[in-house]
Amino acid sequence: MPPMQQNAAANFHGNFQAVGNRVDLQGTLFRLGNKSGYIEVEILNPQTGRTMCVIDKVHPSSTVLDLKNRFHKACPARHPCRTGLRMSVNGPFLRDQCDLRSVATSPLLSVYSEDLGRQVGWNTVCAFYWGFTCWLGYYINHPLYTPPYYSGKQVIPSLVCFLICECGNLCINISLARHKQTRNELTHPTSTSNPFTWLFTLVHCPQYTYEIGAWLALSIMTQTVPVAVFAGLLTVQMLLWARRRQGRYLRRVKNARRFWRKAVIPFLF
């Protein structure tokens, strides 16, 4: 074979191999018998391992959110906003924007569905916070506003407590963000040399502990009805969220019940 033809053949073989490897990495290299290129998704129960639903003719370019919508049509009780899908029982949840082609390596894809419970939208949360903020601002800036009864003796300690809780909340959320990047849901974040993270040794959700403490300190510092009402409602909501998070963690990790950490309040709740 002439040299030019040999080079052309080598380039063609190299390009074909590169394309094949790229397709294989994306998970779209299916069996030759699947000429249509569609995926069949089997949704399993994580507790029993039994099949809950089988969704056929799913295009590889579909997202996880598209799959949740089709699952909702097949099972109306499974709403997309409260459904989490995993590749394994204890694996991380798939993001809604994730393409199925990036996780499917064959025409049959098996995922585990978990009910995340009732979810609160960000619009509702912002409206909740801003509504009470406006109510608080109206009380504090009103001409008839009465300062705290003990004046500086009440304001200064409350302000210090508020700042400490806010700093702790920031440190805990940074620690949680770093732990989330590891995609390891079988372990719980541990305390570090940062004193604000030592609360991890006592509770599962220290961010809620600091959040509740900050609002209680603010209610004492301002001595107003809106902050007291908001702190009470927020405490109840945080306790419910924390108990739900703790329950999911205890179900995922078999030996987690040996730990004596509480959900939010050390030694109590």
PDB file of C-alpha atoms in Angstrom:
ATOM      1  CA  MET A   1       0.000   0.000   0.000  1.00  0.00           C
ATOM      2  CA  PRO A   2       1.413   3.472  -0.844  1.00  0.00           C
ATOM      3  CA  PRO A   3       2.470   5.657   2.105  1.00  0.00           C
ATOM      4  CA  MET A   4      -0.330   8.182   1.553  1.00  0.00           C
ATOM      5  CA  GLN A   5      -2.974   5.460   1.625  1.00  0.00           C
ATOM      6  CA  GLN A   6      -1.427   3.960   4.745  1.00  0.00           C
ATOM      7  CA  ASN A   7      -1.572   7.363   6.507  1.00  0.00           C
ATOM      8  CA  ALA A   8      -5.157   7.885   5.431  1.00  0.00           C
ATOM      9  CA  ALA A   9      -6.132   4.442   6.677  1.00  0.00           C
ATOM     10  CA  ALA A  10      -4.362   5.050   9.985  1.00  0.00           C
ATOM     11  CA  ASN A  11      -6.095   8.421  10.439  1.00  0.00           C
ATOM     12  CA  PHE A  12      -9.473   6.907   9.645  1.00  0.00           C
ATOM     13  CA  HIS A  13      -8.880   4.081  12.122  1.00  0.00           C
ATOM     14  CA  GLY A  14      -7.764   6.530  14.821  1.00  0.00           C
ATOM     15  CA  ASN A  15     -10.774   8.823  14.296  1.00  0.00           C
ATOM     16  CA  PHE A  16     -13.150   5.866  14.369  1.00  0.00           C
ATOM     17  CA  GLN A  17     -11.587   4.578  17.594  1.00  0.00           C
ATOM     18  CA  ALA A  18     -11.772   8.045  19.210  1.00  0.00           C
ATOM     19  CA  VAL A  19     -15.438   8.409  18.296  1.00  0.00           C
ATOM     20  CA  GLY A  20     -16.149   4.937  19.662  1.00  0.00           C
ATOM     21  CA  ASN A  21     -14.410   5.702  22.931  1.00  0.00           C
ATOM     22  CA  ARG A  22     -16.258   9.000  23.294  1.00  0.00           C
ATOM     23  CA  VAL A  23     -19.594   7.338  22.687  1.00  0.00           C
ATOM     24  CA  ASP A  24     -18.736   4.619  25.186  1.00  0.00           C
ATOM     25  CA  LEU A  25     -17.803   7.171  27.843  1.00  0.00           C
ATOM     26  CA  GLN A  26     -21.136   8.918  27.457  1.00  0.00           C
ATOM     27  CA  GLY A  27     -22.936   5.653  28.109  1.00  0.00           C
ATOM     28  CA  THR A  28     -24.807   5.597  24.786  1.00  0.00           C
ATOM     29  CA  LEU A  29     -23.127   2.507  23.383  1.00  0.00           C
ATOM     30  CA  PHE A  30     -26.030   0.105  23.678  1.00  0.00           C
ATOM     31  CA  ARG A  31     -26.442  -3.448  22.506  1.00  0.00           C
ATOM     32  CA  LEU A  32     -26.707  -3.998  18.776  1.00  0.00           C
ATOM     33  CA  GLY A  33     -30.139  -5.524  19.231  1.00  0.00           C
ATOM     34  CA  ASN A  34     -31.528  -2.176  20.436  1.00  0.00           C
ATOM     35  CA  LYS A  35     -31.835  -0.518  17.041  1.00  0.00           C
ATOM     36  CA  SER A  36     -34.178   2.225  18.247  1.00  0.00           C
ATOM     37  CA  GLY A  37     -31.651   3.625  20.743  1.00  0.00           C
ATOM     38  CA  TYR A  38     -34.256   4.093  23.481  1.00  0.00           C
ATOM     39  CA  ILE A  39     -33.750   3.216  27.134  1.00  0.00           C
ATOM     40  CA  GLU A  40     -36.001   1.103  29.298  1.00  0.00           C
ATOM     41  CA  VAL A  41     -35.977   2.398  32.878  1.00  0.00           C
ATOM     42  CA  GLU A  42     -36.832   0.131  35.782  1.00  0.00           C
ATOM     43  CA  ILE A  43     -37.736   1.981  38.996  1.00  0.00           C
ATOM     44  CA  LEU A  44     -37.168  -0.076  42.137  1.00  0.00           C
ATOM     45  CA  ASN A  45     -38.237   0.171  45.753  1.00  0.00           C
ATOM     46  CA  PRO A  46     -35.100   0.746  47.896  1.00  0.00           C
ATOM     47  CA  GLN A  47     -36.548  -1.153  50.882  1.00  0.00           C
ATOM     48  CA  THR A  48     -37.746  -4.301  49.110  1.00  0.00           C
ATOM     49  CA  GLY A  49     -35.857  -4.155  45.818  1.00  0.00           C
ATOM     50  CA  ARG A  50     -39.074  -4.896  43.932  1.00  0.00           C
ATOM     51  CA  THR A  51     -40.030  -3.193  40.703  1.00  0.00           C
ATOM     52  CA  MET A  52     -42.369  -0.255  41.186  1.00  0.00           C
ATOM     53  CA  CYS A  53     -42.678   0.798  37.568  1.00  0.00           C
ATOM     54  CA  VAL A  54     -41.101   0.169  34.166  1.00  0.00           C
ATOM     55  CA  ILE A  55     -40.902   3.098  31.753  1.00  0.00           C
ATOM     56  CA  ASP A  56     -40.079   2.202  28.172  1.00  0.00           C
ATOM     57  CA  LYS A  57     -39.016   4.225  25.125  1.00  0.00           C
ATOM     58  CA  VAL A  58     -37.069   6.819  27.095  1.00  0.00           C
ATOM     59  CA  HIS A  59     -34.763   8.837  24.856  1.00  0.00           C
ATOM     60  CA  PRO A  60     -31.122   8.957  26.008  1.00  0.00           C
ATOM     61  CA  SER A  61     -31.154  12.762  25.841  1.00  0.00           C
ATOM     62  CA  SER A  62     -33.980  12.909  28.394  1.00  0.00           C
ATOM     63  CA  THR A  63     -33.165  14.354  31.799  1.00  0.00           C
ATOM     64  CA  VAL A  64     -33.855  12.943  35.233  1.00  0.00           C
ATOM     65  CA  LEU A  65     -36.658  15.487  35.593  1.00  0.00           C
ATOM     66  CA  ASP A  66     -38.268  14.144  32.402  1.00  0.00           C
ATOM     67  CA  LEU A  67     -38.056  10.665  33.880  1.00  0.00           C
ATOM     68  CA  LYS A  68     -39.680  11.873  37.117  1.00  0.00           C
ATOM     69  CA  ASN A  69     -42.547  13.403  35.125  1.00  0.00           C
ATOM     70  CA  ARG A  70     -43.170  10.140  33.284  1.00  0.00           C
ATOM     71  CA  PHE A  71     -42.968   8.261  36.589  1.00  0.00           C
ATOM     72  CA  HIS A  72     -45.573  10.648  37.983  1.00  0.00           C
ATOM     73  CA  LYS A  73     -47.890   9.905  35.050  1.00  0.00           C
ATOM     74  CA  ALA A  74     -47.552   6.177  35.685  1.00  0.00           C
ATOM     75  CA  CYS A  75     -47.813   6.546  39.486  1.00  0.00           C
ATOM     76  CA  PRO A  76     -49.735   9.762  40.325  1.00  0.00           C
ATOM     77  CA  ALA A  77     -48.821   9.485  44.017  1.00  0.00           C
ATOM     78  CA  ARG A  78     -45.140  10.014  43.160  1.00  0.00           C
ATOM     79  CA  HIS A  79     -44.886  13.740  42.537  1.00  0.00           C
ATOM     80  CA  PRO A  80     -41.642  14.894  40.842  1.00  0.00           C
ATOM     81  CA  CYS A  81     -40.857  17.508  43.488  1.00  0.00           C
ATOM     82  CA  ARG A  82     -40.775  14.901  46.273  1.00  0.00           C
ATOM     83  CA  THR A  83     -39.147  12.025  44.356  1.00  0.00           C
ATOM     84  CA  GLY A  84     -35.429  11.246  44.551  1.00  0.00           C
ATOM     85  CA  LEU A  85     -33.763   8.805  42.150  1.00  0.00           C
ATOM     86  CA  ARG A  86     -30.501   6.964  42.832  1.00  0.00           C
ATOM     87  CA  MET A  87     -28.343   4.525  40.899  1.00  0.00           C
ATOM     88  CA  SER A  88     -27.842   2.472  44.072  1.00  0.00           C
ATOM     89  CA  VAL A  89     -29.661   2.161  47.386  1.00  0.00           C
ATOM     90  CA  ASN A  90     -27.163   4.314  49.290  1.00  0.00           C
ATOM     91  CA  GLY A  91     -25.864   6.355  46.372  1.00  0.00           C
ATOM     92  CA  PRO A  92     -26.288  10.086  45.806  1.00  0.00           C
ATOM     93  CA  PHE A  93     -29.471  11.447  44.279  1.00  0.00           C
ATOM     94  CA  LEU A  94     -29.365  12.163  40.563  1.00  0.00           C
ATOM     95  CA  ARG A  95     -29.769  15.821  39.698  1.00  0.00           C
ATOM     96  CA  ASP A  96     -32.809  16.872  37.688  1.00  0.00           C
ATOM     97  CA  GLN A  97     -30.620  18.348  34.931  1.00  0.00           C
ATOM     98  CA  CYS A  98     -28.583  15.140  34.530  1.00  0.00           C
ATOM     99  CA  ASP A  99     -28.897  13.477  31.108  1.00  0.00           C
ATOM    100  CA  LEU A 100     -29.717   9.787  31.162  1.00  0.00           C
ATOM    101  CA  ARG A 101     -27.064   9.151  28.540  1.00  0.00           C
ATOM    102  CA  SER A 102     -24.410  10.058  31.100  1.00  0.00           C
ATOM    103  CA  VAL A 103     -25.511   7.323  33.522  1.00  0.00           C
ATOM    104  CA  ALA A 104     -27.003   4.631  31.252  1.00  0.00           C
ATOM    105  CA  THR A 105     -24.498   2.061  29.971  1.00  0.00           C
ATOM    106  CA  SER A 106     -27.068  -0.343  28.523  1.00  0.00           C
ATOM    107  CA  PRO A 107     -30.639  -0.233  27.181  1.00  0.00           C
ATOM    108  CA  LEU A 108     -31.914  -1.219  30.653  1.00  0.00           C
ATOM    109  CA  LEU A 109     -31.405   1.339  33.414  1.00  0.00           C
ATOM    110  CA  SER A 110     -32.340   0.504  37.004  1.00  0.00           C
ATOM    111  CA  VAL A 111     -32.849   3.314  39.513  1.00  0.00           C
ATOM    112  CA  TYR A 112     -34.140   3.443  43.079  1.00  0.00           C
ATOM    113  CA  SER A 113     -36.935   5.834  44.010  1.00  0.00           C
ATOM    114  CA  GLU A 114     -37.245   7.439  47.437  1.00  0.00           C
ATOM    115  CA  ASP A 115     -40.027   9.645  48.728  1.00  0.00           C
ATOM    116  CA  LEU A 116     -38.416  12.848  49.997  1.00  0.00           C
ATOM    117  CA  GLY A 117     -41.575  14.045  51.699  1.00  0.00           C
ATOM    118  CA  ARG A 118     -43.321  17.344  51.224  1.00  0.00           C
ATOM    119  CA  GLN A 119     -40.963  19.942  49.766  1.00  0.00           C
ATOM    120  CA  VAL A 120     -41.168  23.684  50.312  1.00  0.00           C
ATOM    121  CA  GLY A 121     -40.399  25.826  47.265  1.00  0.00           C
ATOM    122  CA  TRP A 122     -37.867  28.651  47.360  1.00  0.00           C
ATOM    123  CA  ASN A 123     -40.587  31.167  46.494  1.00  0.00           C
ATOM    124  CA  THR A 124     -42.520  30.173  49.596  1.00  0.00           C
ATOM    125  CA  VAL A 125     -39.396  30.366  51.773  1.00  0.00           C
ATOM    126  CA  CYS A 126     -38.444  33.848  50.448  1.00  0.00           C
ATOM    127  CA  ALA A 127     -42.006  35.105  50.916  1.00  0.00           C
ATOM    128  CA  PHE A 128     -41.995  33.697  54.456  1.00  0.00           C
ATOM    129  CA  TYR A 129     -38.716  35.401  55.367  1.00  0.00           C
ATOM    130  CA  TRP A 130     -39.431  38.708  53.638  1.00  0.00           C
ATOM    131  CA  GLY A 131     -42.930  38.903  55.085  1.00  0.00           C
ATOM    132  CA  PHE A 132     -41.694  38.629  58.656  1.00  0.00           C
ATOM    133  CA  THR A 133     -38.771  40.944  57.870  1.00  0.00           C
ATOM    134  CA  CYS A 134     -41.174  43.668  56.742  1.00  0.00           C
ATOM    135  CA  TRP A 135     -43.303  43.110  59.831  1.00  0.00           C
ATOM    136  CA  LEU A 136     -40.209  43.334  62.032  1.00  0.00           C
ATOM    137  CA  GLY A 137     -39.013  46.491  60.286  1.00  0.00           C
ATOM    138  CA  TYR A 138     -42.396  48.124  60.789  1.00  0.00           C
ATOM    139  CA  TYR A 139     -42.326  47.443  64.546  1.00  0.00           C
ATOM    140  CA  ILE A 140     -38.738  48.548  65.133  1.00  0.00           C
ATOM    141  CA  ASN A 141     -38.995  51.741  63.057  1.00  0.00           C
ATOM    142  CA  HIS A 142     -42.384  52.732  64.432  1.00  0.00           C
ATOM    143  CA  PRO A 143     -42.369  55.975  66.477  1.00  0.00           C
ATOM    144  CA  LEU A 144     -44.054  54.181  69.378  1.00  0.00           C
ATOM    145  CA  TYR A 145     -41.447  51.402  69.516  1.00  0.00           C
ATOM    146  CA  THR A 146     -40.360  50.701  73.081  1.00  0.00           C
ATOM    147  CA  PRO A 147     -36.686  49.711  73.622  1.00  0.00           C
ATOM    148  CA  PRO A 148     -35.907  46.499  75.530  1.00  0.00           C
ATOM    149  CA  TYR A 149     -36.689  46.588  79.226  1.00  0.00           C
ATOM    150  CA  TYR A 150     -33.094  46.114  80.421  1.00  0.00           C
ATOM    151  CA  SER A 151     -31.613  48.301  77.686  1.00  0.00           C
ATOM    152  CA  GLY A 152     -27.917  47.573  77.067  1.00  0.00           C
ATOM    153  CA  LYS A 153     -27.772  44.681  79.511  1.00  0.00           C
ATOM    154  CA  GLN A 154     -30.296  42.893  77.308  1.00  0.00           C
ATOM    155  CA  VAL A 155     -29.181  44.088  73.870  1.00  0.00           C
ATOM    156  CA  ILE A 156     -25.419  43.520  74.046  1.00  0.00           C
ATOM    157  CA  PRO A 157     -25.419  39.856  75.210  1.00  0.00           C
ATOM    158  CA  SER A 158     -28.186  39.063  72.721  1.00  0.00           C
ATOM    159  CA  LEU A 159     -26.225  40.725  69.919  1.00  0.00           C
ATOM    160  CA  VAL A 160     -23.099  38.737  70.787  1.00  0.00           C
ATOM    161  CA  CYS A 161     -25.113  35.504  70.832  1.00  0.00           C
ATOM    162  CA  PHE A 162     -26.709  36.416  67.496  1.00  0.00           C
ATOM    163  CA  LEU A 163     -23.312  37.043  65.853  1.00  0.00           C
ATOM    164  CA  ILE A 164     -21.875  33.800  67.238  1.00  0.00           C
ATOM    165  CA  CYS A 165     -24.825  31.806  65.887  1.00  0.00           C
ATOM    166  CA  GLU A 166     -24.558  33.451  62.475  1.00  0.00           C
ATOM    167  CA  CYS A 167     -20.820  32.687  62.290  1.00  0.00           C
ATOM    168  CA  GLY A 168     -21.520  29.105  63.330  1.00  0.00           C
ATOM    169  CA  ASN A 169     -24.235  28.757  60.717  1.00  0.00           C
ATOM    170  CA  LEU A 170     -21.820  29.973  58.025  1.00  0.00           C
ATOM    171  CA  CYS A 171     -19.082  27.549  59.094  1.00  0.00           C
ATOM    172  CA  ILE A 172     -21.486  24.606  59.211  1.00  0.00           C
ATOM    173  CA  ASN A 173     -22.838  25.321  55.726  1.00  0.00           C
ATOM    174  CA  ILE A 174     -19.292  25.572  54.344  1.00  0.00           C
ATOM    175  CA  SER A 175     -18.476  22.216  55.931  1.00  0.00           C
ATOM    176  CA  LEU A 176     -21.643  20.672  54.486  1.00  0.00           C
ATOM    177  CA  ALA A 177     -20.848  22.023  51.015  1.00  0.00           C
ATOM    178  CA  ARG A 178     -17.368  20.490  51.132  1.00  0.00           C
ATOM    179  CA  HIS A 179     -18.756  17.171  52.320  1.00  0.00           C
ATOM    180  CA  LYS A 180     -21.381  17.208  49.566  1.00  0.00           C
ATOM    181  CA  GLN A 181     -18.647  17.442  46.932  1.00  0.00           C
ATOM    182  CA  THR A 182     -17.391  14.019  48.032  1.00  0.00           C
ATOM    183  CA  ARG A 183     -20.811  12.526  47.123  1.00  0.00           C
ATOM    184  CA  ASN A 184     -20.542  10.207  50.101  1.00  0.00           C
ATOM    185  CA  GLU A 185     -23.920   9.959  51.817  1.00  0.00           C
ATOM    186  CA  LEU A 186     -22.919   7.034  54.005  1.00  0.00           C
ATOM    187  CA  THR A 187     -20.849   9.216  56.302  1.00  0.00           C
ATOM    188  CA  HIS A 188     -21.776  12.209  58.380  1.00  0.00           C
ATOM    189  CA  PRO A 189     -19.694  15.418  58.418  1.00  0.00           C
ATOM    190  CA  THR A 190     -17.328  15.445  61.348  1.00  0.00           C
ATOM    191  CA  SER A 191     -15.965  18.243  63.475  1.00  0.00           C
ATOM    192  CA  THR A 192     -12.697  19.922  62.537  1.00  0.00           C
ATOM    193  CA  SER A 193     -10.272  22.297  64.222  1.00  0.00           C
ATOM    194  CA  ASN A 194     -12.894  25.016  63.729  1.00  0.00           C
ATOM    195  CA  PRO A 195     -14.722  25.323  67.085  1.00  0.00           C
ATOM    196  CA  PHE A 196     -18.001  26.134  65.334  1.00  0.00           C
ATOM    197  CA  THR A 197     -18.028  22.636  63.784  1.00  0.00           C
ATOM    198  CA  TRP A 198     -17.704  20.849  67.128  1.00  0.00           C
ATOM    199  CA  LEU A 199     -21.482  20.817  67.305  1.00  0.00           C
ATOM    200  CA  PHE A 200     -21.378  17.961  64.747  1.00  0.00           C
ATOM    201  CA  THR A 201     -20.446  15.649  67.623  1.00  0.00           C
ATOM    202  CA  LEU A 202     -23.747  16.385  69.399  1.00  0.00           C
ATOM    203  CA  VAL A 203     -26.396  16.858  66.690  1.00  0.00           C
ATOM    204  CA  HIS A 204     -26.989  15.797  63.091  1.00  0.00           C
ATOM    205  CA  CYS A 205     -28.164  19.213  61.885  1.00  0.00           C
ATOM    206  CA  PRO A 206     -26.103  21.893  63.647  1.00  0.00           C
ATOM    207  CA  GLN A 207     -27.013  24.451  60.969  1.00  0.00           C
ATOM    208  CA  TYR A 208     -30.571  24.381  62.291  1.00  0.00           C
ATOM    209  CA  THR A 209     -29.299  24.683  65.853  1.00  0.00           C
ATOM    210  CA  TYR A 210     -27.418  27.871  65.000  1.00  0.00           C
ATOM    211  CA  GLU A 211     -30.375  29.189  62.985  1.00  0.00           C
ATOM    212  CA  ILE A 212     -32.786  28.720  65.873  1.00  0.00           C
ATOM    213  CA  GLY A 213     -30.305  30.269  68.307  1.00  0.00           C
ATOM    214  CA  ALA A 214     -29.859  33.324  66.089  1.00  0.00           C
ATOM    215  CA  TRP A 215     -33.568  34.045  65.884  1.00  0.00           C
ATOM    216  CA  LEU A 216     -34.123  33.473  69.584  1.00  0.00           C
ATOM    217  CA  ALA A 217     -31.294  35.910  70.322  1.00  0.00           C
ATOM    218  CA  LEU A 218     -32.801  38.428  67.907  1.00  0.00           C
ATOM    219  CA  SER A 219     -36.214  38.133  69.565  1.00  0.00           C
ATOM    220  CA  ILE A 220     -34.655  38.867  72.968  1.00  0.00           C
ATOM    221  CA  MET A 221     -32.563  41.707  71.557  1.00  0.00           C
ATOM    222  CA  THR A 222     -35.495  43.489  69.876  1.00  0.00           C
ATOM    223  CA  GLN A 223     -38.215  42.401  72.337  1.00  0.00           C
ATOM    224  CA  THR A 224     -40.906  42.489  69.656  1.00  0.00           C
ATOM    225  CA  VAL A 225     -43.885  40.265  68.904  1.00  0.00           C
ATOM    226  CA  PRO A 226     -43.059  39.624  65.196  1.00  0.00           C
ATOM    227  CA  VAL A 227     -39.617  38.212  65.958  1.00  0.00           C
ATOM    228  CA  ALA A 228     -40.959  36.043  68.777  1.00  0.00           C
ATOM    229  CA  VAL A 229     -43.699  34.636  66.509  1.00  0.00           C
ATOM    230  CA  PHE A 230     -41.237  34.070  63.675  1.00  0.00           C
ATOM    231  CA  ALA A 231     -38.734  32.402  66.008  1.00  0.00           C
ATOM    232  CA  GLY A 232     -41.441  30.047  67.292  1.00  0.00           C
ATOM    233  CA  LEU A 233     -42.637  29.055  63.813  1.00  0.00           C
ATOM    234  CA  LEU A 234     -39.081  28.705  62.554  1.00  0.00           C
ATOM    235  CA  THR A 235     -38.143  26.487  65.500  1.00  0.00           C
ATOM    236  CA  VAL A 236     -41.022  24.114  64.790  1.00  0.00           C
ATOM    237  CA  GLN A 237     -40.178  23.959  61.080  1.00  0.00           C
ATOM    238  CA  MET A 238     -36.462  23.406  61.728  1.00  0.00           C
ATOM    239  CA  LEU A 239     -37.202  20.605  64.187  1.00  0.00           C
ATOM    240  CA  LEU A 240     -39.383  18.849  61.607  1.00  0.00           C
ATOM    241  CA  TRP A 241     -36.755  19.227  58.859  1.00  0.00           C
ATOM    242  CA  ALA A 242     -33.990  17.996  61.146  1.00  0.00           C
ATOM    243  CA  ARG A 243     -35.965  14.966  62.316  1.00  0.00           C
ATOM    244  CA  ARG A 244     -36.672  14.068  58.683  1.00  0.00           C
ATOM    245  CA  ARG A 245     -33.006  14.413  57.715  1.00  0.00           C
ATOM    246  CA  GLN A 246     -31.927  12.341  60.677  1.00  0.00           C
ATOM    247  CA  GLY A 247     -34.449   9.633  59.800  1.00  0.00           C
ATOM    248  CA  ARG A 248     -33.151   9.379  56.226  1.00  0.00           C
ATOM    249  CA  TYR A 249     -29.583   9.132  57.483  1.00  0.00           C
ATOM    250  CA  LEU A 250     -30.452   6.403  59.993  1.00  0.00           C
ATOM    251  CA  ARG A 251     -32.208   4.396  57.273  1.00  0.00           C
ATOM    252  CA  ARG A 252     -29.202   4.637  54.950  1.00  0.00           C
ATOM    253  CA  VAL A 253     -26.554   3.721  57.516  1.00  0.00           C
ATOM    254  CA  LYS A 254     -27.197   0.468  59.376  1.00  0.00           C
ATOM    255  CA  ASN A 255     -24.898   1.152  62.338  1.00  0.00           C
ATOM    256  CA  ALA A 256     -25.902   4.803  62.711  1.00  0.00           C
ATOM    257  CA  ARG A 257     -28.339   4.036  65.535  1.00  0.00           C
ATOM    258  CA  ARG A 258     -25.405   3.365  67.800  1.00  0.00           C
ATOM    259  CA  PHE A 259     -24.583   7.049  67.781  1.00  0.00           C
ATOM    260  CA  TRP A 260     -26.255   9.144  70.447  1.00  0.00           C
ATOM    261  CA  ARG A 261     -26.390  12.364  68.417  1.00  0.00           C
ATOM    262  CA  LYS A 262     -29.728  14.133  68.489  1.00  0.00           C
ATOM    263  CA  ALA A 263     -31.345  15.967  65.590  1.00  0.00           C
ATOM    264  CA  VAL A 264     -31.043  19.629  66.650  1.00  0.00           C
ATOM    265  CA  ILE A 265     -31.001  20.166  70.420  1.00  0.00           C
ATOM    266  CA  PRO A 266     -28.092  18.380  72.152  1.00  0.00           C
ATOM    267  CA  PHE A 267     -29.165  15.593  74.524  1.00  0.00           C
ATOM    268  CA  LEU A 268     -32.878  16.450  74.067  1.00  0.00           C
ATOM    269  CA  PHE A 269     -34.231  16.393  70.490  1.00  0.00           C
TER     270      PHE A 269
END
